[in-house]
Amino acid sequence: MTDVLLLGEPMGLFSATGYGSLKEAMTFNKSVAGAEINVGIGLSRLGHQVEYITKLGKDPIGEFIFEALQKEAIGTNFVTFDEDHNTGLMLKNKVKNDDPDTAYYRKSSAFSTLSKKDVENIDFNNIKVLHVTGIPPALSPSVREAVEYLMQKAKKAGTFITFDPNLRPALWESTQEMLEVLNALAKYADVVLPGISEGETLVGSSDVEAIAQFYKKNGADVVITKSGSQGAYVTEKSKETINVSGFKVEKVIDTVGAGDGFAVGIIHAYLEGLNWKEAATYANAIGSLQVQHAGDNEGLPTKEVLNQYVEQNKK
């Protein structure tokens, strides 16, 4: 039985070793990046069985990513290679404050050729959770069709679906297209994980209740709205919204990957049979651990580290 199925584009990440702009950077460390792979790494470290759907280029970066998946104990049964298209790349500079600058090289990548045909044989009867983000649907019409097909099939099979909008406006043809596609996909989800700032874009409001009500009317059973240092707001059907406080962080190193860490906590708690308030606590904890580390997934904890961190912060 697979605990979680993910779909996404992993990229080769080259992070500058010295402070300054990307134009000035001369040396980089190589690793792996991508929202869904971050979630997969986090869940695998917590002891869950994860499978990952992707398409890589038959190139050195693609082979590097494939080996990285294996090292993190992420299943590769649904990973394929494309000899005609390259694996995507991402560059990131090093900063002392604020978010780092990034540059993507993913247009016409191997993953962008993923289609419904690549995923039509997946059997959801042995999959507990499907986690989807709003990034893959932005990459090409064929990927978008594959994502919706998977969500429809998972819904029909009774697989639990979590959806993180994870907005990337630069990848879309227009803001209107982004809104229409992502809100249409959200209707298949049992749990939706928007951020307050994303709510402003997606539903026209940064009000927590307005965001929650929109997605509840759209079909979600639970809406958990991220609010950075303010923690998260949990809204269940027929229950009042509650705020779950965030974890105090003395020094933020890198905010990239915090939202992915949050999703890890939500899915982990669901698989452990915890309630949604407890889920938000774990999500806040993992998000706060991640921002204290450089890199996209270096701060994602093991179960032992996570439980200790949560207990210590209760005191």
PDB file of C-alpha atoms in Angstrom:
ATOM      1  CA  MET A   1       0.000   0.000   0.000  1.00  0.00           C
ATOM      2  CA  THR A   2       1.344   3.430  -0.998  1.00  0.00           C
ATOM      3  CA  ASP A   3       0.763   6.139   1.602  1.00  0.00           C
ATOM      4  CA  VAL A   4       1.161   9.132  -0.716  1.00  0.00           C
ATOM      5  CA  LEU A   5       1.315   9.645  -4.472  1.00  0.00           C
ATOM      6  CA  LEU A   6       2.870  12.876  -5.749  1.00  0.00           C
ATOM      7  CA  LEU A   7       3.195  14.371  -9.216  1.00  0.00           C
ATOM      8  CA  GLY A   8       5.642  17.116 -10.111  1.00  0.00           C
ATOM      9  CA  GLU A   9       8.755  18.367 -11.813  1.00  0.00           C
ATOM     10  CA  PRO A  10      11.988  17.921  -9.868  1.00  0.00           C
ATOM     11  CA  MET A  11      14.786  20.190 -11.011  1.00  0.00           C
ATOM     12  CA  GLY A  12      18.511  20.353 -10.602  1.00  0.00           C
ATOM     13  CA  LEU A  13      19.110  23.181  -8.110  1.00  0.00           C
ATOM     14  CA  PHE A  14      22.326  25.184  -8.219  1.00  0.00           C
ATOM     15  CA  SER A  15      22.654  27.344  -5.098  1.00  0.00           C
ATOM     16  CA  ALA A  16      25.295  30.080  -5.002  1.00  0.00           C
ATOM     17  CA  THR A  17      27.922  29.556  -2.310  1.00  0.00           C
ATOM     18  CA  GLY A  18      28.684  33.271  -1.828  1.00  0.00           C
ATOM     19  CA  TYR A  19      26.499  36.299  -1.174  1.00  0.00           C
ATOM     20  CA  GLY A  20      25.511  38.468  -4.116  1.00  0.00           C
ATOM     21  CA  SER A  21      23.380  38.441  -7.234  1.00  0.00           C
ATOM     22  CA  LEU A  22      23.039  35.466  -9.546  1.00  0.00           C
ATOM     23  CA  LYS A  23      24.900  37.407 -12.211  1.00  0.00           C
ATOM     24  CA  GLU A  24      27.865  37.768  -9.872  1.00  0.00           C
ATOM     25  CA  ALA A  25      27.828  34.209  -8.541  1.00  0.00           C
ATOM     26  CA  MET A  26      30.671  31.999  -9.738  1.00  0.00           C
ATOM     27  CA  THR A  27      30.383  28.829  -7.639  1.00  0.00           C
ATOM     28  CA  PHE A  28      27.322  26.751  -6.795  1.00  0.00           C
ATOM     29  CA  ASN A  29      26.311  23.682  -4.821  1.00  0.00           C
ATOM     30  CA  LYS A  30      24.181  21.145  -6.687  1.00  0.00           C
ATOM     31  CA  SER A  31      21.058  19.586  -5.167  1.00  0.00           C
ATOM     32  CA  VAL A  32      17.455  18.771  -6.066  1.00  0.00           C
ATOM     33  CA  ALA A  33      14.477  21.137  -5.924  1.00  0.00           C
ATOM     34  CA  GLY A  34      10.756  21.160  -6.635  1.00  0.00           C
ATOM     35  CA  ALA A  35       7.706  21.602  -4.412  1.00  0.00           C
ATOM     36  CA  GLU A  36       6.457  18.048  -4.763  1.00  0.00           C
ATOM     37  CA  ILE A  37       9.857  16.437  -4.307  1.00  0.00           C
ATOM     38  CA  ASN A  38      10.277  18.473  -1.115  1.00  0.00           C
ATOM     39  CA  VAL A  39       6.976  17.050   0.142  1.00  0.00           C
ATOM     40  CA  GLY A  40       8.063  13.563  -0.882  1.00  0.00           C
ATOM     41  CA  ILE A  41      11.390  13.850   0.936  1.00  0.00           C
ATOM     42  CA  GLY A  42       9.662  15.157   4.056  1.00  0.00           C
ATOM     43  CA  LEU A  43       7.104  12.361   4.145  1.00  0.00           C
ATOM     44  CA  SER A  44       9.694   9.685   3.438  1.00  0.00           C
ATOM     45  CA  ARG A  45      11.860  10.927   6.321  1.00  0.00           C
ATOM     46  CA  LEU A  46       8.812  10.614   8.571  1.00  0.00           C
ATOM     47  CA  GLY A  47       8.470   6.957   7.627  1.00  0.00           C
ATOM     48  CA  HIS A  48       5.761   7.062   4.971  1.00  0.00           C
ATOM     49  CA  GLN A  49       5.730   5.092   1.714  1.00  0.00           C
ATOM     50  CA  VAL A  50       5.863   7.617  -1.118  1.00  0.00           C
ATOM     51  CA  GLU A  51       5.591   7.197  -4.892  1.00  0.00           C
ATOM     52  CA  TYR A  52       6.431   9.994  -7.311  1.00  0.00           C
ATOM     53  CA  ILE A  53       5.171  10.591 -10.841  1.00  0.00           C
ATOM     54  CA  THR A  54       7.564  12.516 -13.059  1.00  0.00           C
ATOM     55  CA  LYS A  55       9.379  12.543 -16.373  1.00  0.00           C
ATOM     56  CA  LEU A  56      13.113  13.312 -16.519  1.00  0.00           C
ATOM     57  CA  GLY A  57      15.497  14.035 -19.337  1.00  0.00           C
ATOM     58  CA  LYS A  58      17.974  11.325 -20.212  1.00  0.00           C
ATOM     59  CA  ASP A  59      20.832  13.537 -19.108  1.00  0.00           C
ATOM     60  CA  PRO A  60      23.256  13.895 -16.155  1.00  0.00           C
ATOM     61  CA  ILE A  61      20.851  16.051 -14.130  1.00  0.00           C
ATOM     62  CA  GLY A  62      18.007  13.615 -14.710  1.00  0.00           C
ATOM     63  CA  GLU A  63      20.188  10.723 -13.558  1.00  0.00           C
ATOM     64  CA  PHE A  64      21.314  12.755 -10.529  1.00  0.00           C
ATOM     65  CA  ILE A  65      17.668  13.390  -9.565  1.00  0.00           C
ATOM     66  CA  PHE A  66      16.729   9.745 -10.051  1.00  0.00           C
ATOM     67  CA  GLU A  67      19.526   8.674  -7.699  1.00  0.00           C
ATOM     68  CA  ALA A  68      18.478  11.358  -5.198  1.00  0.00           C
ATOM     69  CA  LEU A  69      14.937   9.939  -5.163  1.00  0.00           C
ATOM     70  CA  GLN A  70      16.313   6.480  -4.451  1.00  0.00           C
ATOM     71  CA  LYS A  71      18.547   7.774  -1.664  1.00  0.00           C
ATOM     72  CA  GLU A  72      15.531   9.412   0.006  1.00  0.00           C
ATOM     73  CA  ALA A  73      13.555   6.129  -0.290  1.00  0.00           C
ATOM     74  CA  ILE A  74      11.003   7.691  -2.669  1.00  0.00           C
ATOM     75  CA  GLY A  75       9.402   5.193  -5.027  1.00  0.00           C
ATOM     76  CA  THR A  76      10.368   5.498  -8.710  1.00  0.00           C
ATOM     77  CA  ASN A  77       7.810   3.125 -10.233  1.00  0.00           C
ATOM     78  CA  PHE A  78       6.199   6.043 -12.073  1.00  0.00           C
ATOM     79  CA  VAL A  79       9.390   7.852 -13.128  1.00  0.00           C
ATOM     80  CA  THR A  80      10.120   7.805 -16.866  1.00  0.00           C
ATOM     81  CA  PHE A  81      12.893   9.264 -19.055  1.00  0.00           C
ATOM     82  CA  ASP A  82      12.650  11.323 -22.244  1.00  0.00           C
ATOM     83  CA  GLU A  83      15.625  11.280 -24.630  1.00  0.00           C
ATOM     84  CA  ASP A  84      14.410  14.310 -26.618  1.00  0.00           C
ATOM     85  CA  HIS A  85      13.930  16.855 -23.813  1.00  0.00           C
ATOM     86  CA  ASN A  86      16.148  18.051 -20.980  1.00  0.00           C
ATOM     87  CA  THR A  87      15.586  18.033 -17.229  1.00  0.00           C
ATOM     88  CA  GLY A  88      14.664  21.422 -15.755  1.00  0.00           C
ATOM     89  CA  LEU A  89      17.192  23.560 -13.873  1.00  0.00           C
ATOM     90  CA  MET A  90      16.933  26.231 -11.178  1.00  0.00           C
ATOM     91  CA  LEU A  91      19.489  28.751  -9.896  1.00  0.00           C
ATOM     92  CA  LYS A  92      19.266  30.464  -6.501  1.00  0.00           C
ATOM     93  CA  ASN A  93      21.463  33.190  -5.007  1.00  0.00           C
ATOM     94  CA  LYS A  94      22.570  33.492  -1.394  1.00  0.00           C
ATOM     95  CA  VAL A  95      21.151  36.356   0.675  1.00  0.00           C
ATOM     96  CA  LYS A  96      21.453  37.583   4.265  1.00  0.00           C
ATOM     97  CA  ASN A  97      17.879  38.860   4.455  1.00  0.00           C
ATOM     98  CA  ASP A  98      14.601  38.405   2.574  1.00  0.00           C
ATOM     99  CA  ASP A  99      13.901  35.744  -0.048  1.00  0.00           C
ATOM    100  CA  PRO A 100      16.605  34.675  -2.516  1.00  0.00           C
ATOM    101  CA  ASP A 101      16.382  35.420  -6.234  1.00  0.00           C
ATOM    102  CA  THR A 102      15.734  32.447  -8.473  1.00  0.00           C
ATOM    103  CA  ALA A 103      16.061  31.726 -12.177  1.00  0.00           C
ATOM    104  CA  TYR A 104      14.318  28.809 -13.872  1.00  0.00           C
ATOM    105  CA  TYR A 105      15.308  26.926 -17.001  1.00  0.00           C
ATOM    106  CA  ARG A 106      12.367  24.573 -17.491  1.00  0.00           C
ATOM    107  CA  LYS A 107      10.600  25.630 -20.700  1.00  0.00           C
ATOM    108  CA  SER A 108      10.042  22.596 -22.965  1.00  0.00           C
ATOM    109  CA  SER A 109      11.516  20.351 -20.281  1.00  0.00           C
ATOM    110  CA  ALA A 110      10.993  16.609 -20.227  1.00  0.00           C
ATOM    111  CA  PHE A 111       8.304  16.939 -17.565  1.00  0.00           C
ATOM    112  CA  SER A 112       6.325  19.431 -19.654  1.00  0.00           C
ATOM    113  CA  THR A 113       5.646  16.604 -22.127  1.00  0.00           C
ATOM    114  CA  LEU A 114       3.899  14.467 -19.488  1.00  0.00           C
ATOM    115  CA  SER A 115       0.409  13.512 -20.677  1.00  0.00           C
ATOM    116  CA  LYS A 116      -2.698  11.596 -19.666  1.00  0.00           C
ATOM    117  CA  LYS A 117      -1.293   8.564 -21.479  1.00  0.00           C
ATOM    118  CA  ASP A 118       1.645   8.508 -19.027  1.00  0.00           C
ATOM    119  CA  VAL A 119      -0.628   8.189 -15.987  1.00  0.00           C
ATOM    120  CA  GLU A 120      -3.752   6.388 -17.163  1.00  0.00           C
ATOM    121  CA  ASN A 121      -2.701   2.988 -15.793  1.00  0.00           C
ATOM    122  CA  ILE A 122      -2.202   4.138 -12.190  1.00  0.00           C
ATOM    123  CA  ASP A 123      -4.416   2.181  -9.793  1.00  0.00           C
ATOM    124  CA  PHE A 124      -5.702   4.242  -6.863  1.00  0.00           C
ATOM    125  CA  ASN A 125      -7.113   1.286  -4.971  1.00  0.00           C
ATOM    126  CA  ASN A 126      -3.761   0.894  -3.193  1.00  0.00           C
ATOM    127  CA  ILE A 127      -3.043   4.609  -2.639  1.00  0.00           C
ATOM    128  CA  LYS A 128      -4.121   6.415   0.543  1.00  0.00           C
ATOM    129  CA  VAL A 129      -3.392  10.051  -0.387  1.00  0.00           C
ATOM    130  CA  LEU A 130      -2.902  12.005  -3.610  1.00  0.00           C
ATOM    131  CA  HIS A 131      -1.143  15.331  -3.062  1.00  0.00           C
ATOM    132  CA  VAL A 132      -1.306  17.909  -5.847  1.00  0.00           C
ATOM    133  CA  THR A 133       0.072  21.443  -6.152  1.00  0.00           C
ATOM    134  CA  GLY A 134      -0.802  24.208  -8.562  1.00  0.00           C
ATOM    135  CA  ILE A 135       2.601  24.138 -10.234  1.00  0.00           C
ATOM    136  CA  PRO A 136       2.367  21.188 -12.676  1.00  0.00           C
ATOM    137  CA  PRO A 137      -0.884  22.410 -14.314  1.00  0.00           C
ATOM    138  CA  ALA A 138       0.927  25.623 -15.269  1.00  0.00           C
ATOM    139  CA  LEU A 139       3.656  23.869 -17.234  1.00  0.00           C
ATOM    140  CA  SER A 140       1.730  22.680 -20.303  1.00  0.00           C
ATOM    141  CA  PRO A 141      -1.787  21.776 -21.475  1.00  0.00           C
ATOM    142  CA  SER A 142      -0.876  18.075 -21.536  1.00  0.00           C
ATOM    143  CA  VAL A 143       0.341  18.128 -17.920  1.00  0.00           C
ATOM    144  CA  ARG A 144      -2.798  20.021 -16.921  1.00  0.00           C
ATOM    145  CA  GLU A 145      -4.971  17.338 -18.504  1.00  0.00           C
ATOM    146  CA  ALA A 146      -2.976  14.603 -16.739  1.00  0.00           C
ATOM    147  CA  VAL A 147      -3.372  16.317 -13.355  1.00  0.00           C
ATOM    148  CA  GLU A 148      -7.133  16.681 -13.690  1.00  0.00           C
ATOM    149  CA  TYR A 149      -7.438  13.091 -14.887  1.00  0.00           C
ATOM    150  CA  LEU A 150      -5.541  11.853 -11.825  1.00  0.00           C
ATOM    151  CA  MET A 151      -7.635  13.921  -9.432  1.00  0.00           C
ATOM    152  CA  GLN A 152     -10.870  12.705 -11.017  1.00  0.00           C
ATOM    153  CA  LYS A 153      -9.724   9.088 -10.873  1.00  0.00           C
ATOM    154  CA  ALA A 154      -8.527   9.429  -7.272  1.00  0.00           C
ATOM    155  CA  LYS A 155     -11.811  11.028  -6.214  1.00  0.00           C
ATOM    156  CA  LYS A 156     -13.795   8.211  -7.816  1.00  0.00           C
ATOM    157  CA  ALA A 157     -11.633   5.612  -6.031  1.00  0.00           C
ATOM    158  CA  GLY A 158     -12.112   7.295  -2.649  1.00  0.00           C
ATOM    159  CA  THR A 159      -8.459   8.298  -2.298  1.00  0.00           C
ATOM    160  CA  PHE A 160      -7.933  11.259   0.054  1.00  0.00           C
ATOM    161  CA  ILE A 161      -6.806  14.360  -1.902  1.00  0.00           C
ATOM    162  CA  THR A 162      -4.822  17.321  -0.594  1.00  0.00           C
ATOM    163  CA  PHE A 163      -4.308  20.409  -2.747  1.00  0.00           C
ATOM    164  CA  ASP A 164      -1.786  23.221  -2.264  1.00  0.00           C
ATOM    165  CA  PRO A 165      -2.377  26.062  -4.786  1.00  0.00           C
ATOM    166  CA  ASN A 166       1.320  27.045  -4.608  1.00  0.00           C
ATOM    167  CA  LEU A 167       0.933  29.984  -6.971  1.00  0.00           C
ATOM    168  CA  ARG A 168       3.544  30.605  -9.678  1.00  0.00           C
ATOM    169  CA  PRO A 169       2.016  33.466 -11.740  1.00  0.00           C
ATOM    170  CA  ALA A 170       5.062  33.696 -14.041  1.00  0.00           C
ATOM    171  CA  LEU A 171       4.348  30.187 -15.353  1.00  0.00           C
ATOM    172  CA  TRP A 172       0.813  30.977 -16.507  1.00  0.00           C
ATOM    173  CA  GLU A 173      -0.428  32.694 -19.641  1.00  0.00           C
ATOM    174  CA  SER A 174      -2.566  35.001 -17.510  1.00  0.00           C
ATOM    175  CA  THR A 175      -3.779  35.479 -13.959  1.00  0.00           C
ATOM    176  CA  GLN A 176      -7.315  34.725 -15.079  1.00  0.00           C
ATOM    177  CA  GLU A 177      -6.276  31.361 -16.517  1.00  0.00           C
ATOM    178  CA  MET A 178      -4.458  30.539 -13.286  1.00  0.00           C
ATOM    179  CA  LEU A 179      -7.530  31.349 -11.186  1.00  0.00           C
ATOM    180  CA  GLU A 180      -9.918  29.357 -13.339  1.00  0.00           C
ATOM    181  CA  VAL A 181      -7.728  26.260 -13.583  1.00  0.00           C
ATOM    182  CA  LEU A 182      -6.626  26.087  -9.946  1.00  0.00           C
ATOM    183  CA  ASN A 183     -10.043  26.759  -8.465  1.00  0.00           C
ATOM    184  CA  ALA A 184     -11.516  24.134 -10.797  1.00  0.00           C
ATOM    185  CA  LEU A 185      -8.926  21.578  -9.627  1.00  0.00           C
ATOM    186  CA  ALA A 186      -9.534  22.484  -5.972  1.00  0.00           C
ATOM    187  CA  LYS A 187     -13.086  21.138  -6.209  1.00  0.00           C
ATOM    188  CA  TYR A 188     -11.695  17.583  -6.218  1.00  0.00           C
ATOM    189  CA  ALA A 189      -9.740  18.089  -2.981  1.00  0.00           C
ATOM    190  CA  ASP A 190     -10.736  16.999   0.507  1.00  0.00           C
ATOM    191  CA  VAL A 191      -8.275  19.472   2.036  1.00  0.00           C
ATOM    192  CA  VAL A 192      -7.145  22.773   0.490  1.00  0.00           C
ATOM    193  CA  LEU A 193      -4.032  24.575   1.782  1.00  0.00           C
ATOM    194  CA  PRO A 194      -4.038  28.204   0.608  1.00  0.00           C
ATOM    195  CA  GLY A 195      -1.935  31.002   2.035  1.00  0.00           C
ATOM    196  CA  ILE A 196      -3.560  34.283   3.058  1.00  0.00           C
ATOM    197  CA  SER A 197      -1.741  36.167   0.284  1.00  0.00           C
ATOM    198  CA  GLU A 198      -2.792  33.476  -2.194  1.00  0.00           C
ATOM    199  CA  GLY A 199      -6.390  33.986  -1.101  1.00  0.00           C
ATOM    200  CA  GLU A 200      -6.147  37.591  -2.208  1.00  0.00           C
ATOM    201  CA  THR A 201      -5.357  36.367  -5.713  1.00  0.00           C
ATOM    202  CA  LEU A 202      -7.526  33.253  -5.872  1.00  0.00           C
ATOM    203  CA  VAL A 203     -10.742  34.412  -4.204  1.00  0.00           C
ATOM    204  CA  GLY A 204     -10.290  38.196  -4.087  1.00  0.00           C
ATOM    205  CA  SER A 205      -9.878  38.406  -0.323  1.00  0.00           C
ATOM    206  CA  SER A 206      -7.211  38.010   2.346  1.00  0.00           C
ATOM    207  CA  ASP A 207      -9.887  37.412   4.987  1.00  0.00           C
ATOM    208  CA  VAL A 208      -9.484  33.940   6.469  1.00  0.00           C
ATOM    209  CA  GLU A 209     -13.229  33.283   6.690  1.00  0.00           C
ATOM    210  CA  ALA A 210     -13.825  34.402   3.109  1.00  0.00           C
ATOM    211  CA  ILE A 211     -11.061  32.116   1.841  1.00  0.00           C
ATOM    212  CA  ALA A 212     -12.360  29.171   3.856  1.00  0.00           C
ATOM    213  CA  GLN A 213     -15.974  29.662   2.832  1.00  0.00           C
ATOM    214  CA  PHE A 214     -15.026  29.856  -0.853  1.00  0.00           C
ATOM    215  CA  TYR A 215     -13.248  26.502  -0.802  1.00  0.00           C
ATOM    216  CA  LYS A 216     -15.830  24.841   1.432  1.00  0.00           C
ATOM    217  CA  LYS A 217     -18.550  25.836  -1.046  1.00  0.00           C
ATOM    218  CA  ASN A 218     -16.234  24.556  -3.781  1.00  0.00           C
ATOM    219  CA  GLY A 219     -16.282  21.098  -2.179  1.00  0.00           C
ATOM    220  CA  ALA A 220     -13.480  20.922   0.403  1.00  0.00           C
ATOM    221  CA  ASP A 221     -14.154  19.328   3.776  1.00  0.00           C
ATOM    222  CA  VAL A 222     -11.260  21.166   5.425  1.00  0.00           C
ATOM    223  CA  VAL A 223      -9.469  24.414   4.590  1.00  0.00           C
ATOM    224  CA  ILE A 224      -6.211  25.152   6.386  1.00  0.00           C
ATOM    225  CA  THR A 225      -5.010  28.677   5.654  1.00  0.00           C
ATOM    226  CA  LYS A 226      -1.331  29.467   6.123  1.00  0.00           C
ATOM    227  CA  SER A 227      -0.440  32.754   7.786  1.00  0.00           C
ATOM    228  CA  GLY A 228       3.342  32.726   8.224  1.00  0.00           C
ATOM    229  CA  SER A 229       4.431  33.705  11.721  1.00  0.00           C
ATOM    230  CA  GLN A 230       0.765  33.817  12.776  1.00  0.00           C
ATOM    231  CA  GLY A 231       0.529  30.075  12.269  1.00  0.00           C
ATOM    232  CA  ALA A 232      -2.488  28.616  10.506  1.00  0.00           C
ATOM    233  CA  TYR A 233      -6.280  28.806  10.555  1.00  0.00           C
ATOM    234  CA  VAL A 234      -8.230  25.546  10.490  1.00  0.00           C
ATOM    235  CA  THR A 235     -11.768  25.553   9.120  1.00  0.00           C
ATOM    236  CA  GLU A 236     -13.794  22.342   9.118  1.00  0.00           C
ATOM    237  CA  LYS A 237     -17.353  21.934   7.919  1.00  0.00           C
ATOM    238  CA  SER A 238     -19.898  22.864  10.632  1.00  0.00           C
ATOM    239  CA  LYS A 239     -17.140  24.078  12.956  1.00  0.00           C
ATOM    240  CA  GLU A 240     -15.773  27.508  13.811  1.00  0.00           C
ATOM    241  CA  THR A 241     -12.391  28.504  12.432  1.00  0.00           C
ATOM    242  CA  ILE A 242      -9.559  28.151  14.948  1.00  0.00           C
ATOM    243  CA  ASN A 243      -6.071  29.652  14.930  1.00  0.00           C
ATOM    244  CA  VAL A 244      -3.158  27.325  15.604  1.00  0.00           C
ATOM    245  CA  SER A 245      -0.138  29.364  16.667  1.00  0.00           C
ATOM    246  CA  GLY A 246       3.144  29.199  14.814  1.00  0.00           C
ATOM    247  CA  PHE A 247       6.546  28.325  16.292  1.00  0.00           C
ATOM    248  CA  LYS A 248       8.939  31.074  17.266  1.00  0.00           C
ATOM    249  CA  VAL A 249      12.020  31.251  15.028  1.00  0.00           C
ATOM    250  CA  GLU A 250      15.018  33.264  16.191  1.00  0.00           C
ATOM    251  CA  LYS A 251      16.688  33.494  12.790  1.00  0.00           C
ATOM    252  CA  VAL A 252      15.191  32.803   9.367  1.00  0.00           C
ATOM    253  CA  ILE A 253      17.828  31.457   6.963  1.00  0.00           C
ATOM    254  CA  ASP A 254      15.780  30.608   3.863  1.00  0.00           C
ATOM    255  CA  THR A 255      11.998  30.677   3.410  1.00  0.00           C
ATOM    256  CA  VAL A 256      12.008  28.485   0.298  1.00  0.00           C
ATOM    257  CA  GLY A 257      10.386  25.154   1.077  1.00  0.00           C
ATOM    258  CA  ALA A 258       8.450  26.332   4.148  1.00  0.00           C
ATOM    259  CA  GLY A 259       5.085  25.837   2.456  1.00  0.00           C
ATOM    260  CA  ASP A 260       6.114  22.384   1.293  1.00  0.00           C
ATOM    261  CA  GLY A 261       7.130  21.540   4.852  1.00  0.00           C
ATOM    262  CA  PHE A 262       3.700  22.723   5.984  1.00  0.00           C
ATOM    263  CA  ALA A 263       2.037  20.301   3.557  1.00  0.00           C
ATOM    264  CA  VAL A 264       4.258  17.499   4.876  1.00  0.00           C
ATOM    265  CA  GLY A 265       2.936  18.123   8.394  1.00  0.00           C
ATOM    266  CA  ILE A 266      -0.701  18.084   7.291  1.00  0.00           C
ATOM    267  CA  ILE A 267      -0.377  14.836   5.329  1.00  0.00           C
ATOM    268  CA  HIS A 268       1.731  13.181   8.037  1.00  0.00           C
ATOM    269  CA  ALA A 269      -0.851  13.966  10.703  1.00  0.00           C
ATOM    270  CA  TYR A 270      -3.696  12.685   8.525  1.00  0.00           C
ATOM    271  CA  LEU A 271      -1.871   9.384   7.974  1.00  0.00           C
ATOM    272  CA  GLU A 272      -1.222   9.135  11.723  1.00  0.00           C
ATOM    273  CA  GLY A 273      -4.937   9.567  12.482  1.00  0.00           C
ATOM    274  CA  LEU A 274      -4.587  12.932  14.248  1.00  0.00           C
ATOM    275  CA  ASN A 275      -7.169  15.728  14.251  1.00  0.00           C
ATOM    276  CA  TRP A 276      -6.806  18.850  12.114  1.00  0.00           C
ATOM    277  CA  LYS A 277      -5.693  21.095  14.964  1.00  0.00           C
ATOM    278  CA  GLU A 278      -2.867  18.642  15.660  1.00  0.00           C
ATOM    279  CA  ALA A 279      -2.170  18.506  11.934  1.00  0.00           C
ATOM    280  CA  ALA A 280      -1.736  22.283  11.802  1.00  0.00           C
ATOM    281  CA  THR A 281       0.617  22.113  14.791  1.00  0.00           C
ATOM    282  CA  TYR A 282       2.849  19.601  13.012  1.00  0.00           C
ATOM    283  CA  ALA A 283       2.633  21.632   9.801  1.00  0.00           C
ATOM    284  CA  ASN A 284       3.694  24.822  11.599  1.00  0.00           C
ATOM    285  CA  ALA A 285       6.521  22.926  13.286  1.00  0.00           C
ATOM    286  CA  ILE A 286       7.971  21.542  10.069  1.00  0.00           C
ATOM    287  CA  GLY A 287       7.623  24.885   8.297  1.00  0.00           C
ATOM    288  CA  SER A 288       9.520  26.613  11.099  1.00  0.00           C
ATOM    289  CA  LEU A 289      12.272  23.964  11.055  1.00  0.00           C
ATOM    290  CA  GLN A 290      12.697  24.332   7.303  1.00  0.00           C
ATOM    291  CA  VAL A 291      13.170  28.127   7.352  1.00  0.00           C
ATOM    292  CA  GLN A 292      16.086  27.682   9.767  1.00  0.00           C
ATOM    293  CA  HIS A 293      18.090  25.851   7.074  1.00  0.00           C
ATOM    294  CA  ALA A 294      19.549  26.789   3.720  1.00  0.00           C
ATOM    295  CA  GLY A 295      18.202  24.814   0.790  1.00  0.00           C
ATOM    296  CA  ASP A 296      14.741  23.629  -0.125  1.00  0.00           C
ATOM    297  CA  ASN A 297      14.496  20.465   1.970  1.00  0.00           C
ATOM    298  CA  GLU A 298      17.539  20.240   4.256  1.00  0.00           C
ATOM    299  CA  GLY A 299      15.470  21.146   7.319  1.00  0.00           C
ATOM    300  CA  LEU A 300      12.796  18.481   6.866  1.00  0.00           C
ATOM    301  CA  PRO A 301      12.956  16.318  10.018  1.00  0.00           C
ATOM    302  CA  THR A 302      12.739  12.671  10.943  1.00  0.00           C
ATOM    303  CA  LYS A 303       9.797  11.623  13.121  1.00  0.00           C
ATOM    304  CA  GLU A 304      11.990  11.615  16.237  1.00  0.00           C
ATOM    305  CA  VAL A 305      13.284  15.145  15.617  1.00  0.00           C
ATOM    306  CA  LEU A 306       9.788  16.422  14.819  1.00  0.00           C
ATOM    307  CA  ASN A 307       8.196  14.972  17.948  1.00  0.00           C
ATOM    308  CA  GLN A 308      10.989  16.323  20.145  1.00  0.00           C
ATOM    309  CA  TYR A 309      10.673  19.777  18.585  1.00  0.00           C
ATOM    310  CA  VAL A 310       6.904  19.878  19.113  1.00  0.00           C
ATOM    311  CA  GLU A 311       7.231  18.731  22.742  1.00  0.00           C
ATOM    312  CA  GLN A 312       9.982  21.251  23.512  1.00  0.00           C
ATOM    313  CA  ASN A 313       7.867  24.094  22.194  1.00  0.00           C
ATOM    314  CA  LYS A 314       4.906  23.119  24.355  1.00  0.00           C
ATOM    315  CA  LYS A 315       6.892  24.036  27.476  1.00  0.00           C
TER     316      LYS A 315
END
